[in-house]
């Protein structure tokens, strides 16, 4: 096993070309009648979301109980973090790929969730973690018994001390065994050996089970780039092509979105008949930079070039866009001014791609690492007012007084939750915001972030004020004003002067 390395993400600061985002039209993923490219997903850590059986831990029935809330928010897809039996709270080390963790419920509960979600036109995808298993998985327990065990070759072993010295933190001793096993993330997560045909067939069988027998709508694929070492990228790509082709033999209406922490140029090959979409970490970091520095680093140009790179690899891809996820500090803990939460949402929901909301972002939940504290309980109501409130961990950041609960925000039309509903409603009504191409606008002060979304029929202008003061913009861009979809500020028709509120946004059609 050769060295696996994590590449540093490099944000593009100067991009001069853009590209179309309508390439995905060929891909006929359309669960519940809504094309995948027009959906909005919501990421749920079940453990922390809503508790139906009053034991303090969230569960699948709790998610089902909140489907009306999610439908009211306007989302049309949910991503469940790992739900399989596991010895850890996060469950990224799986013991049984065919089961449901008992804390979360039963397979019947899962099927009820799927049925109820589909009634509301909400897709459900689940985390699929196949780079490694738990060290408590029966396969690894068998592999531990010695070289002659038939499951030994399900994992990666070596007695070569030179190889082990190249990655000392990834090779782990095993009860006096002369050979060490490879676990990239930690000793409790031994990596599968994908050169073993039996492993490949088992992983494909697991995927088929969840799609064809259980009825999930796809997977968020964990640690996609780590199946093989960095030096064997093509083998990695070919595995995911094989995986998708196998699943398509049974059901071609599913969605694969992948975690690949890497540059867009390295992600592109995976989109060629492998995964359907990859999370855009470059964009996430660029939005963070824009919000913190209050200067546009060239967001539209950067995203356009990313799509151009993707299109070089595949004429049928989707871009999974997001602010932050369960592995990152929450966006509101990185910002100084709470008003920027609305700006962050306005940016996310006016960029082409498939947006993913991390649970609690819509109410400005806070969170800083370690990981447990970016996965704190969802805040539904004031303390003691909702028996479904989870308490799996005592929150450090999203505490009473710091985060206004869902119930109170639903009653306030100036709240962040109300703003999320507004932005999502606009996006759902105007599909060009999801599927249009993006073009950056030049000759505008970098205290604004401005871009156009366009297709063959329409064009939309988007301008964001990045500073905490009312900002005036007198520009040729405003000469061809059409229907205004959203404006936080004022516009004088006779002078074509636009004044945007602090952290305000304009969304309008261009005639």
Tab-separated table of C-alpha atoms in Angstrom:
chain	number	residue	atom	x	y	z
A	1	UNK	CA	0.000	0.000	0.000
A	2	UNK	CA	1.523	3.284	-1.089
A	3	UNK	CA	1.286	6.616	0.619
A	4	UNK	CA	-2.113	8.266	0.590
A	5	UNK	CA	-2.010	11.985	0.964
A	6	UNK	CA	-4.609	14.657	1.426
A	7	UNK	CA	-4.192	17.449	-1.060
A	8	UNK	CA	-4.471	21.056	-0.016
A	9	UNK	CA	-7.421	22.755	-1.642
A	10	UNK	CA	-6.366	25.767	-3.645
A	11	UNK	CA	-8.927	28.473	-4.176
A	12	UNK	CA	-8.911	29.971	-7.617
A	13	UNK	CA	-8.377	33.690	-7.310
A	14	UNK	CA	-8.465	34.674	-10.938
A	15	UNK	CA	-10.594	32.819	-13.427
A	16	UNK	CA	-11.349	34.126	-16.854
A	17	UNK	CA	-13.763	31.615	-18.357
A	18	UNK	CA	-17.196	30.317	-17.513
A	19	UNK	CA	-19.266	27.391	-18.649
A	20	UNK	CA	-22.774	26.059	-18.904
A	21	UNK	CA	-24.457	24.145	-16.113
A	22	UNK	CA	-27.209	22.635	-18.245
A	23	UNK	CA	-25.057	19.613	-19.177
A	24	UNK	CA	-26.868	17.468	-16.617
A	25	UNK	CA	-30.092	17.460	-18.606
A	26	UNK	CA	-29.094	14.154	-20.158
A	27	UNK	CA	-29.085	12.465	-16.780
A	28	UNK	CA	-32.607	11.224	-16.112
A	29	UNK	CA	-32.573	11.057	-12.313
A	30	UNK	CA	-36.081	12.186	-11.464
A	31	UNK	CA	-37.268	10.570	-8.247
A	32	UNK	CA	-40.770	11.702	-7.276
A	33	UNK	CA	-41.113	13.646	-10.514
A	34	UNK	CA	-38.629	16.438	-9.718
A	35	UNK	CA	-35.369	16.389	-11.719
A	36	UNK	CA	-32.376	15.939	-9.461
A	37	UNK	CA	-30.781	19.143	-10.727
A	38	UNK	CA	-33.717	21.165	-9.402
A	39	UNK	CA	-33.717	19.703	-5.887
A	40	UNK	CA	-32.544	21.105	-2.566
A	41	UNK	CA	-31.164	18.660	0.006
A	42	UNK	CA	-31.016	18.819	3.789
A	43	UNK	CA	-28.293	16.966	5.700
A	44	UNK	CA	-29.442	15.272	8.927
A	45	UNK	CA	-27.392	13.809	11.758
A	46	UNK	CA	-30.180	11.553	13.025
A	47	UNK	CA	-28.582	11.279	16.479
A	48	UNK	CA	-29.117	15.009	17.077
A	49	UNK	CA	-32.286	15.752	15.140
A	50	UNK	CA	-35.569	14.717	16.792
A	51	UNK	CA	-36.318	12.080	19.423
A	52	UNK	CA	-39.575	10.137	19.070
A	53	UNK	CA	-39.111	7.711	21.969
A	54	UNK	CA	-37.900	10.194	24.584
A	55	UNK	CA	-34.500	8.639	25.287
A	56	UNK	CA	-32.580	11.774	24.327
A	57	UNK	CA	-31.246	10.351	21.051
A	58	UNK	CA	-32.706	11.226	17.677
A	59	UNK	CA	-34.195	8.441	15.577
A	60	UNK	CA	-35.760	7.653	12.222
A	61	UNK	CA	-39.292	8.135	13.496
A	62	UNK	CA	-38.160	11.550	14.685
A	63	UNK	CA	-37.088	12.422	11.151
A	64	UNK	CA	-40.457	11.197	9.877
A	65	UNK	CA	-42.183	13.434	12.421
A	66	UNK	CA	-40.364	16.448	10.964
A	67	UNK	CA	-41.053	15.795	7.285
A	68	UNK	CA	-43.807	18.412	7.264
A	69	UNK	CA	-41.314	20.940	8.630
A	70	UNK	CA	-38.847	20.034	5.889
A	71	UNK	CA	-41.522	20.187	3.218
A	72	UNK	CA	-42.564	23.593	4.523
A	73	UNK	CA	-38.963	24.740	4.323
A	74	UNK	CA	-39.030	23.804	0.650
A	75	UNK	CA	-36.449	21.026	0.521
A	76	UNK	CA	-36.971	18.058	-1.774
A	77	UNK	CA	-34.235	15.718	-0.568
A	78	UNK	CA	-32.671	14.602	2.692
A	79	UNK	CA	-29.296	13.022	3.327
A	80	UNK	CA	-29.060	10.876	6.445
A	81	UNK	CA	-25.642	10.533	8.027
A	82	UNK	CA	-24.751	6.880	8.796
A	83	UNK	CA	-27.623	4.840	10.205
A	84	UNK	CA	-26.004	1.380	10.379
A	85	UNK	CA	-25.026	-0.461	13.581
A	86	UNK	CA	-21.719	0.919	14.832
A	87	UNK	CA	-19.770	1.195	18.108
A	88	UNK	CA	-19.383	4.993	17.816
A	89	UNK	CA	-21.797	7.919	18.021
A	90	UNK	CA	-20.971	9.086	14.472
A	91	UNK	CA	-21.335	5.604	12.953
A	92	UNK	CA	-18.713	5.969	10.237
A	93	UNK	CA	-17.332	2.583	11.337
A	94	UNK	CA	-19.984	0.084	10.304
A	95	UNK	CA	-20.587	-3.297	11.939
A	96	UNK	CA	-23.537	-4.410	9.798
A	97	UNK	CA	-24.200	-2.899	6.364
A	98	UNK	CA	-27.633	-4.513	6.139
A	99	UNK	CA	-29.014	-3.218	9.424
A	100	UNK	CA	-30.276	-0.137	11.258
A	101	UNK	CA	-28.650	0.979	14.490
A	102	UNK	CA	-31.095	0.065	17.289
A	103	UNK	CA	-30.861	3.589	18.719
A	104	UNK	CA	-32.366	4.817	15.461
A	105	UNK	CA	-35.137	2.246	15.108
A	106	UNK	CA	-35.894	-0.667	12.820
A	107	UNK	CA	-35.960	-1.431	9.129
A	108	UNK	CA	-39.720	-0.952	9.253
A	109	UNK	CA	-39.152	2.538	10.661
A	110	UNK	CA	-36.803	3.205	7.764
A	111	UNK	CA	-39.366	2.059	5.212
A	112	UNK	CA	-42.022	4.217	6.871
A	113	UNK	CA	-39.700	7.208	6.594
A	114	UNK	CA	-39.136	6.466	2.921
A	115	UNK	CA	-42.845	6.081	2.219
A	116	UNK	CA	-43.753	9.308	3.998
A	117	UNK	CA	-40.896	11.237	2.401
A	118	UNK	CA	-41.860	10.079	-1.074
A	119	UNK	CA	-45.461	11.153	-0.484
A	120	UNK	CA	-44.037	14.659	-0.013
A	121	UNK	CA	-41.779	14.459	-3.092
A	122	UNK	CA	-38.711	14.252	-0.859
A	123	UNK	CA	-35.855	11.960	-1.903
A	124	UNK	CA	-33.890	10.124	0.787
A	125	UNK	CA	-30.222	9.276	0.363
A	126	UNK	CA	-28.093	7.640	3.043
A	127	UNK	CA	-24.421	7.751	3.876
A	128	UNK	CA	-22.639	4.725	2.422
A	129	UNK	CA	-19.238	4.116	4.007
A	130	UNK	CA	-17.394	1.406	2.087
A	131	UNK	CA	-13.747	2.461	2.112
A	132	UNK	CA	-13.474	0.750	5.494
A	133	UNK	CA	-15.517	-1.127	8.056
A	134	UNK	CA	-15.471	-1.144	11.825
A	135	UNK	CA	-12.776	-3.271	13.438
A	136	UNK	CA	-15.749	-4.951	15.151
A	137	UNK	CA	-17.266	-6.074	11.828
A	138	UNK	CA	-17.505	-9.855	11.600
A	139	UNK	CA	-15.299	-9.839	8.496
A	140	UNK	CA	-12.446	-8.178	10.364
A	141	UNK	CA	-12.980	-10.368	13.409
A	142	UNK	CA	-12.544	-13.366	11.133
A	143	UNK	CA	-9.553	-11.811	9.372
A	144	UNK	CA	-7.907	-11.444	12.776
A	145	UNK	CA	-7.776	-15.210	13.177
A	146	UNK	CA	-4.808	-15.579	10.858
A	147	UNK	CA	-3.486	-15.699	7.320
A	148	UNK	CA	-5.410	-18.831	6.441
A	149	UNK	CA	-8.796	-17.334	7.240
A	150	UNK	CA	-10.851	-16.754	4.052
A	151	UNK	CA	-11.655	-13.202	5.194
A	152	UNK	CA	-7.997	-12.254	5.705
A	153	UNK	CA	-7.784	-10.832	2.192
A	154	UNK	CA	-10.857	-8.651	2.723
A	155	UNK	CA	-8.466	-6.154	4.314
A	156	UNK	CA	-4.985	-4.808	3.566
A	157	UNK	CA	-2.108	-6.432	5.451
A	158	UNK	CA	1.660	-6.112	5.249
A	159	UNK	CA	4.754	-7.286	7.087
A	160	UNK	CA	6.991	-4.993	5.034
A	161	UNK	CA	8.506	-2.565	7.539
A	162	UNK	CA	9.636	-0.223	4.749
A	163	UNK	CA	6.044	0.221	3.561
A	164	UNK	CA	4.844	0.671	7.118
A	165	UNK	CA	7.413	3.400	7.768
A	166	UNK	CA	6.077	5.427	4.829
A	167	UNK	CA	2.746	5.842	6.620
A	168	UNK	CA	3.336	5.023	10.279
A	169	UNK	CA	-0.008	6.447	11.401
A	170	UNK	CA	-2.000	4.314	8.958
A	171	UNK	CA	-0.579	0.861	9.745
A	172	UNK	CA	-1.815	-0.721	12.941
A	173	UNK	CA	-0.566	-3.583	15.083
A	174	UNK	CA	-2.913	-6.460	15.701
A	175	UNK	CA	-2.556	-8.541	18.868
A	176	UNK	CA	1.003	-9.637	18.241
A	177	UNK	CA	0.377	-10.511	14.584
A	178	UNK	CA	3.557	-10.105	12.526
A	179	UNK	CA	1.516	-8.344	9.865
A	180	UNK	CA	-0.046	-4.942	10.379
A	181	UNK	CA	-3.326	-3.859	8.834
A	182	UNK	CA	-4.032	-0.634	6.981
A	183	UNK	CA	-6.557	1.839	8.341
A	184	UNK	CA	-6.240	5.285	6.818
A	185	UNK	CA	-8.468	7.107	9.292
A	186	UNK	CA	-7.716	5.218	12.525
A	187	UNK	CA	-7.209	1.730	13.903
A	188	UNK	CA	-10.936	1.224	14.455
A	189	UNK	CA	-11.572	1.602	10.707
A	190	UNK	CA	-9.582	-1.028	8.758
A	191	UNK	CA	-9.603	-0.383	5.004
A	192	UNK	CA	-11.164	-2.926	2.681
A	193	UNK	CA	-8.976	-4.533	0.018
A	194	UNK	CA	-10.640	-3.620	-3.269
A	195	UNK	CA	-8.221	-5.797	-5.226
A	196	UNK	CA	-10.171	-8.733	-3.819
A	197	UNK	CA	-13.074	-9.538	-6.196
A	198	UNK	CA	-15.123	-10.864	-3.273
A	199	UNK	CA	-14.932	-7.461	-1.578
A	200	UNK	CA	-16.045	-5.671	-4.720
A	201	UNK	CA	-19.007	-8.008	-5.156
A	202	UNK	CA	-20.057	-7.611	-1.527
A	203	UNK	CA	-19.927	-3.812	-1.696
A	204	UNK	CA	-22.048	-3.851	-4.855
A	205	UNK	CA	-24.479	-6.281	-3.230
A	206	UNK	CA	-24.882	-3.906	-0.262
A	207	UNK	CA	-25.689	-1.001	-2.564
A	208	UNK	CA	-28.229	-3.034	-4.523
A	209	UNK	CA	-29.926	-4.131	-1.276
A	210	UNK	CA	-30.527	-0.574	-0.099
A	211	UNK	CA	-31.778	0.695	-3.461
A	212	UNK	CA	-33.882	-2.226	-4.699
A	213	UNK	CA	-35.054	-3.864	-1.469
A	214	UNK	CA	-35.208	-1.013	1.030
A	215	UNK	CA	-36.008	1.741	-1.458
A	216	UNK	CA	-33.522	4.518	-0.741
A	217	UNK	CA	-32.937	6.974	-3.563
A	218	UNK	CA	-29.165	6.904	-3.558
A	219	UNK	CA	-26.058	7.381	-1.493
A	220	UNK	CA	-23.698	9.994	-0.229
A	221	UNK	CA	-20.449	8.114	-0.769
A	222	UNK	CA	-17.879	8.640	1.960
A	223	UNK	CA	-14.113	8.892	1.380
A	224	UNK	CA	-14.392	8.207	-2.353
A	225	UNK	CA	-10.773	9.079	-3.180
A	226	UNK	CA	-9.293	6.659	-0.638
A	227	UNK	CA	-10.334	3.321	-2.165
A	228	UNK	CA	-6.881	3.179	-3.772
A	229	UNK	CA	-3.751	5.294	-3.118
A	230	UNK	CA	-3.318	8.660	-4.812
A	231	UNK	CA	-0.897	7.101	-7.275
A	232	UNK	CA	-3.666	4.814	-8.562
A	233	UNK	CA	-6.332	7.379	-9.385
A	234	UNK	CA	-7.470	5.556	-12.513
A	235	UNK	CA	-8.126	2.353	-10.554
A	236	UNK	CA	-10.158	4.419	-8.133
A	237	UNK	CA	-12.203	5.962	-10.946
A	238	UNK	CA	-12.737	2.578	-12.592
A	239	UNK	CA	-14.064	1.097	-9.352
A	240	UNK	CA	-16.746	3.773	-9.065
A	241	UNK	CA	-17.666	3.299	-12.725
A	242	UNK	CA	-18.052	-0.419	-12.044
A	243	UNK	CA	-20.155	0.300	-8.948
A	244	UNK	CA	-22.533	2.657	-10.752
A	245	UNK	CA	-22.874	0.354	-13.763
A	246	UNK	CA	-23.789	-2.533	-11.471
A	247	UNK	CA	-26.480	-0.516	-9.709
A	248	UNK	CA	-27.857	0.742	-13.027
A	249	UNK	CA	-28.463	-2.856	-14.088
A	250	UNK	CA	-31.119	-3.019	-11.361
A	251	UNK	CA	-32.421	0.557	-11.129
A	252	UNK	CA	-31.213	3.519	-13.154
A	253	UNK	CA	-33.113	6.068	-11.060
A	254	UNK	CA	-30.745	6.737	-8.165
A	255	UNK	CA	-28.319	9.460	-7.145
A	256	UNK	CA	-24.660	9.159	-6.116
A	257	UNK	CA	-23.047	12.215	-4.537
A	258	UNK	CA	-19.488	11.916	-3.326
A	259	UNK	CA	-17.218	13.366	-0.698
A	260	UNK	CA	-13.930	14.163	-2.456
A	261	UNK	CA	-11.833	16.716	-0.572
A	262	UNK	CA	-9.716	17.759	-3.520
A	263	UNK	CA	-9.287	20.269	-6.313
A	264	UNK	CA	-11.898	20.326	-9.047
A	265	UNK	CA	-9.361	19.141	-11.628
A	266	UNK	CA	-8.899	15.960	-9.596
A	267	UNK	CA	-12.639	15.499	-9.079
A	268	UNK	CA	-13.494	15.646	-12.784
A	269	UNK	CA	-12.490	12.065	-13.703
A	270	UNK	CA	-14.831	10.641	-11.048
A	271	UNK	CA	-17.771	12.308	-12.827
A	272	UNK	CA	-17.135	10.309	-15.994
A	273	UNK	CA	-19.712	7.501	-15.666
A	274	UNK	CA	-18.914	7.143	-11.972
A	275	UNK	CA	-20.523	9.434	-9.439
A	276	UNK	CA	-23.269	11.853	-10.443
A	277	UNK	CA	-22.098	14.747	-8.252
A	278	UNK	CA	-19.334	15.788	-5.884
A	279	UNK	CA	-19.468	18.226	-3.003
A	280	UNK	CA	-17.866	21.510	-4.008
A	281	UNK	CA	-15.439	22.181	-1.164
A	282	UNK	CA	-13.628	24.846	-3.175
A	283	UNK	CA	-16.854	26.812	-3.360
A	284	UNK	CA	-17.543	26.312	0.352
A	285	UNK	CA	-14.159	27.770	1.262
A	286	UNK	CA	-14.557	30.610	-1.241
A	287	UNK	CA	-17.923	31.619	0.242
A	288	UNK	CA	-16.361	31.553	3.706
A	289	UNK	CA	-13.506	33.770	2.500
A	290	UNK	CA	-15.936	36.181	0.855
A	291	UNK	CA	-18.030	36.509	4.011
A	292	UNK	CA	-15.083	36.949	6.362
A	293	UNK	CA	-13.099	39.384	4.205
A	294	UNK	CA	-16.221	41.078	2.815
A	295	UNK	CA	-14.599	41.124	-0.598
A	296	UNK	CA	-15.493	39.087	-3.660
A	297	UNK	CA	-12.598	36.770	-4.608
A	298	UNK	CA	-14.191	36.186	-8.024
A	299	UNK	CA	-16.873	33.734	-6.963
A	300	UNK	CA	-18.706	33.630	-10.298
A	301	UNK	CA	-15.541	33.191	-12.347
A	302	UNK	CA	-14.287	30.477	-10.003
A	303	UNK	CA	-17.508	28.487	-10.151
A	304	UNK	CA	-17.671	28.870	-13.919
A	305	UNK	CA	-14.209	27.430	-14.316
A	306	UNK	CA	-14.972	24.537	-11.982
A	307	UNK	CA	-17.950	23.646	-14.156
A	308	UNK	CA	-15.762	23.952	-17.230
A	309	UNK	CA	-13.303	21.439	-15.768
A	310	UNK	CA	-16.138	19.088	-14.890
A	311	UNK	CA	-17.574	19.361	-18.379
A	312	UNK	CA	-14.232	18.355	-19.862
A	313	UNK	CA	-14.618	15.059	-17.994
A	314	UNK	CA	-18.356	14.493	-18.327
A	315	UNK	CA	-21.262	15.966	-20.253
A	316	UNK	CA	-23.647	14.813	-17.527
A	317	UNK	CA	-22.755	15.969	-14.024
A	318	UNK	CA	-24.216	17.859	-11.095
A	319	UNK	CA	-22.506	20.209	-8.668
A	320	UNK	CA	-23.336	19.701	-4.980
A	321	UNK	CA	-23.005	23.150	-3.420
A	322	UNK	CA	-23.092	23.894	0.298
A	323	UNK	CA	-21.972	26.284	3.015
A	324	UNK	CA	-20.647	23.779	5.565
A	325	UNK	CA	-21.192	20.172	6.586
A	326	UNK	CA	-20.792	17.842	9.562
A	327	UNK	CA	-16.982	17.840	9.298
A	328	UNK	CA	-16.553	21.622	9.321
A	329	UNK	CA	-17.029	24.454	11.772
A	330	UNK	CA	-20.524	25.858	11.365
A	331	UNK	CA	-20.705	28.924	9.158
A	332	UNK	CA	-22.272	31.167	11.815
A	333	UNK	CA	-19.419	30.487	14.241
A	334	UNK	CA	-16.995	31.859	11.644
A	335	UNK	CA	-18.802	35.154	11.078
A	336	UNK	CA	-18.801	38.321	13.163
A	337	UNK	CA	-22.115	39.852	12.176
A	338	UNK	CA	-25.232	37.658	12.542
A	339	UNK	CA	-26.818	39.503	9.602
A	340	UNK	CA	-24.370	37.683	7.362
A	341	UNK	CA	-26.346	34.484	7.897
A	342	UNK	CA	-29.001	35.820	5.527
A	343	UNK	CA	-26.337	36.868	3.042
A	344	UNK	CA	-24.799	33.388	3.133
A	345	UNK	CA	-28.194	31.875	2.327
A	346	UNK	CA	-28.813	34.418	-0.444
A	347	UNK	CA	-25.512	33.458	-2.054
A	348	UNK	CA	-26.032	29.704	-1.756
A	349	UNK	CA	-29.529	29.736	-3.226
A	350	UNK	CA	-28.588	31.911	-6.207
A	351	UNK	CA	-25.739	29.707	-7.441
A	352	UNK	CA	-26.249	26.896	-9.973
A	353	UNK	CA	-26.097	23.371	-8.615
A	354	UNK	CA	-27.812	21.235	-5.995
A	355	UNK	CA	-27.726	23.025	-2.612
A	356	UNK	CA	-27.206	21.016	0.573
A	357	UNK	CA	-28.274	22.601	3.872
A	358	UNK	CA	-26.626	21.305	7.045
A	359	UNK	CA	-29.324	20.838	9.679
A	360	UNK	CA	-29.665	23.936	11.849
A	361	UNK	CA	-28.091	26.330	9.347
A	362	UNK	CA	-31.564	27.667	8.698
A	363	UNK	CA	-31.809	28.840	12.331
A	364	UNK	CA	-28.159	29.991	12.656
A	365	UNK	CA	-26.943	27.131	14.827
A	366	UNK	CA	-23.378	27.518	16.047
A	367	UNK	CA	-20.578	24.982	16.304
A	368	UNK	CA	-16.807	24.676	16.503
A	369	UNK	CA	-14.666	21.537	16.521
A	370	UNK	CA	-14.127	18.983	17.996
A	371	UNK	CA	-16.653	17.185	15.840
A	372	UNK	CA	-19.187	16.477	18.565
A	373	UNK	CA	-19.763	20.206	18.947
A	374	UNK	CA	-20.510	20.837	15.299
A	375	UNK	CA	-23.185	18.127	15.616
A	376	UNK	CA	-25.095	19.484	18.583
A	377	UNK	CA	-28.839	18.910	19.150
A	378	UNK	CA	-31.209	20.641	16.756
A	379	UNK	CA	-32.952	23.490	18.596
A	380	UNK	CA	-36.712	23.095	18.216
A	381	UNK	CA	-38.173	25.096	21.095
A	382	UNK	CA	-37.328	26.778	24.374
A	383	UNK	CA	-35.870	24.466	27.066
A	384	UNK	CA	-38.445	22.025	28.400
A	385	UNK	CA	-41.077	22.913	25.795
A	386	UNK	CA	-40.563	20.062	23.295
A	387	UNK	CA	-40.296	16.465	24.498
A	388	UNK	CA	-38.673	15.473	21.216
A	389	UNK	CA	-35.628	17.651	21.822
A	390	UNK	CA	-32.474	15.512	21.749
A	391	UNK	CA	-29.894	15.775	24.509
A	392	UNK	CA	-27.239	13.335	23.373
A	393	UNK	CA	-24.586	15.908	24.273
A	394	UNK	CA	-24.618	19.087	26.337
A	395	UNK	CA	-24.206	21.855	23.758
A	396	UNK	CA	-21.360	24.334	24.048
A	397	UNK	CA	-22.381	26.620	21.218
A	398	UNK	CA	-26.038	26.253	20.192
A	399	UNK	CA	-27.352	27.065	23.639
A	400	UNK	CA	-30.472	28.923	24.856
A	401	UNK	CA	-29.929	32.626	24.414
A	402	UNK	CA	-27.499	32.131	21.534
A	403	UNK	CA	-29.768	30.363	19.051
A	404	UNK	CA	-33.440	31.207	18.563
A	405	UNK	CA	-35.401	27.936	18.272
A	406	UNK	CA	-37.414	26.847	15.252
A	407	UNK	CA	-40.774	27.514	16.883
A	408	UNK	CA	-39.966	31.132	17.697
A	409	UNK	CA	-38.400	31.788	14.288
A	410	UNK	CA	-41.465	30.417	12.526
A	411	UNK	CA	-43.498	33.167	14.196
A	412	UNK	CA	-41.113	35.949	13.111
A	413	UNK	CA	-41.117	37.081	9.489
A	414	UNK	CA	-37.747	38.798	9.998
A	415	UNK	CA	-36.043	35.600	11.161
A	416	UNK	CA	-33.332	33.657	9.369
A	417	UNK	CA	-35.709	30.705	9.004
A	418	UNK	CA	-38.213	32.948	7.213
A	419	UNK	CA	-35.411	34.154	4.917
A	420	UNK	CA	-34.433	30.564	4.098
A	421	UNK	CA	-38.030	29.800	3.169
A	422	UNK	CA	-38.142	32.891	0.959
A	423	UNK	CA	-34.897	32.111	-0.864
A	424	UNK	CA	-35.818	28.456	-1.340
A	425	UNK	CA	-39.250	29.430	-2.649
A	426	UNK	CA	-37.678	31.762	-5.218
A	427	UNK	CA	-35.209	29.086	-6.281
A	428	UNK	CA	-37.905	26.424	-6.588
A	429	UNK	CA	-40.059	28.706	-8.733
A	430	UNK	CA	-37.288	29.936	-11.033
A	431	UNK	CA	-35.381	26.888	-12.285
A	432	UNK	CA	-32.732	28.999	-14.000
A	433	UNK	CA	-31.251	29.572	-10.532
A	434	UNK	CA	-30.593	25.834	-10.296
A	435	UNK	CA	-29.720	24.853	-13.836
A	436	UNK	CA	-28.494	28.009	-15.542
A	437	UNK	CA	-24.932	28.818	-16.523
A	438	UNK	CA	-23.042	31.404	-14.480
A	439	UNK	CA	-21.184	34.450	-15.769
A	440	UNK	CA	-19.169	36.752	-13.534
A	441	UNK	CA	-19.664	40.500	-13.937
A	442	UNK	CA	-16.601	42.715	-14.189
A	443	UNK	CA	-16.009	46.397	-13.438
A	444	UNK	CA	-17.941	46.273	-10.171
A	445	UNK	CA	-16.357	47.131	-6.800
A	446	UNK	CA	-15.289	44.003	-4.951
A	447	UNK	CA	-17.449	45.010	-2.010
A	448	UNK	CA	-20.216	43.610	-4.213
A	449	UNK	CA	-20.514	40.058	-5.476
A	450	UNK	CA	-22.297	40.155	-8.832
A	451	UNK	CA	-23.019	37.530	-11.458
A	452	UNK	CA	-25.563	36.508	-14.073
A	453	UNK	CA	-27.319	33.200	-14.497
A	454	UNK	CA	-28.509	32.462	-18.001
A	455	UNK	CA	-29.938	29.857	-20.323
A	456	UNK	CA	-31.268	29.944	-23.877
A	457	UNK	CA	-34.419	31.790	-22.822
A	458	UNK	CA	-33.695	33.959	-19.797
A	459	UNK	CA	-31.113	35.853	-17.815
A	460	UNK	CA	-31.064	36.730	-14.115
A	461	UNK	CA	-28.852	39.335	-12.460
A	462	UNK	CA	-27.716	38.765	-8.864
A	463	UNK	CA	-25.915	41.395	-6.789
A	464	UNK	CA	-24.910	40.968	-3.135
A	465	UNK	CA	-23.689	43.752	-0.854
A	466	UNK	CA	-20.850	42.247	1.174
A	467	UNK	CA	-20.388	45.063	3.699
A	468	UNK	CA	-22.224	46.189	6.824
A	469	UNK	CA	-23.269	49.553	5.378
A	470	UNK	CA	-25.860	50.595	2.824
A	471	UNK	CA	-24.115	50.486	-0.537
A	472	UNK	CA	-24.925	52.382	-3.715
A	473	UNK	CA	-24.347	50.976	-7.171
A	474	UNK	CA	-24.789	53.008	-10.349
A	475	UNK	CA	-24.050	50.658	-13.183
A	476	UNK	CA	-24.795	49.942	-16.814
A	477	UNK	CA	-26.011	46.574	-15.557
A	478	UNK	CA	-29.159	48.197	-14.263
A	479	UNK	CA	-30.298	49.650	-17.603
A	480	UNK	CA	-32.197	46.543	-18.654
A	481	UNK	CA	-34.127	45.799	-15.536
A	482	UNK	CA	-36.851	43.186	-15.682
A	483	UNK	CA	-38.963	41.530	-13.040
A	484	UNK	CA	-37.502	41.850	-9.543
A	485	UNK	CA	-37.629	38.590	-7.607
A	486	UNK	CA	-36.015	39.897	-4.440
A	487	UNK	CA	-34.582	43.202	-3.250
A	488	UNK	CA	-33.334	44.183	0.179
A	489	UNK	CA	-32.796	47.863	-0.536
A	490	UNK	CA	-34.168	50.533	-2.889
A	491	UNK	CA	-33.976	51.276	-6.601
A	492	UNK	CA	-34.689	54.593	-8.342
A	493	UNK	CA	-35.873	54.008	-11.877
A	494	UNK	CA	-35.203	57.563	-13.089
A	495	UNK	CA	-31.549	57.539	-12.041
A	496	UNK	CA	-30.941	53.791	-12.121
A	497	UNK	CA	-29.376	54.053	-8.687
A	498	UNK	CA	-29.465	50.898	-6.609
A	499	UNK	CA	-29.013	51.017	-2.856
A	500	UNK	CA	-28.598	47.680	-1.158
A	501	UNK	CA	-29.087	47.264	2.566
A	502	UNK	CA	-26.138	46.051	4.640
A	503	UNK	CA	-25.511	42.473	3.462
A	504	UNK	CA	-28.467	42.899	1.103
A	505	UNK	CA	-29.249	41.205	-2.202
A	506	UNK	CA	-30.894	41.965	-5.543
A	507	UNK	CA	-32.289	39.160	-7.718
A	508	UNK	CA	-33.919	40.260	-10.981
A	509	UNK	CA	-34.602	39.165	-14.507
A	510	UNK	CA	-32.804	41.050	-17.265
A	511	UNK	CA	-34.831	42.045	-20.330
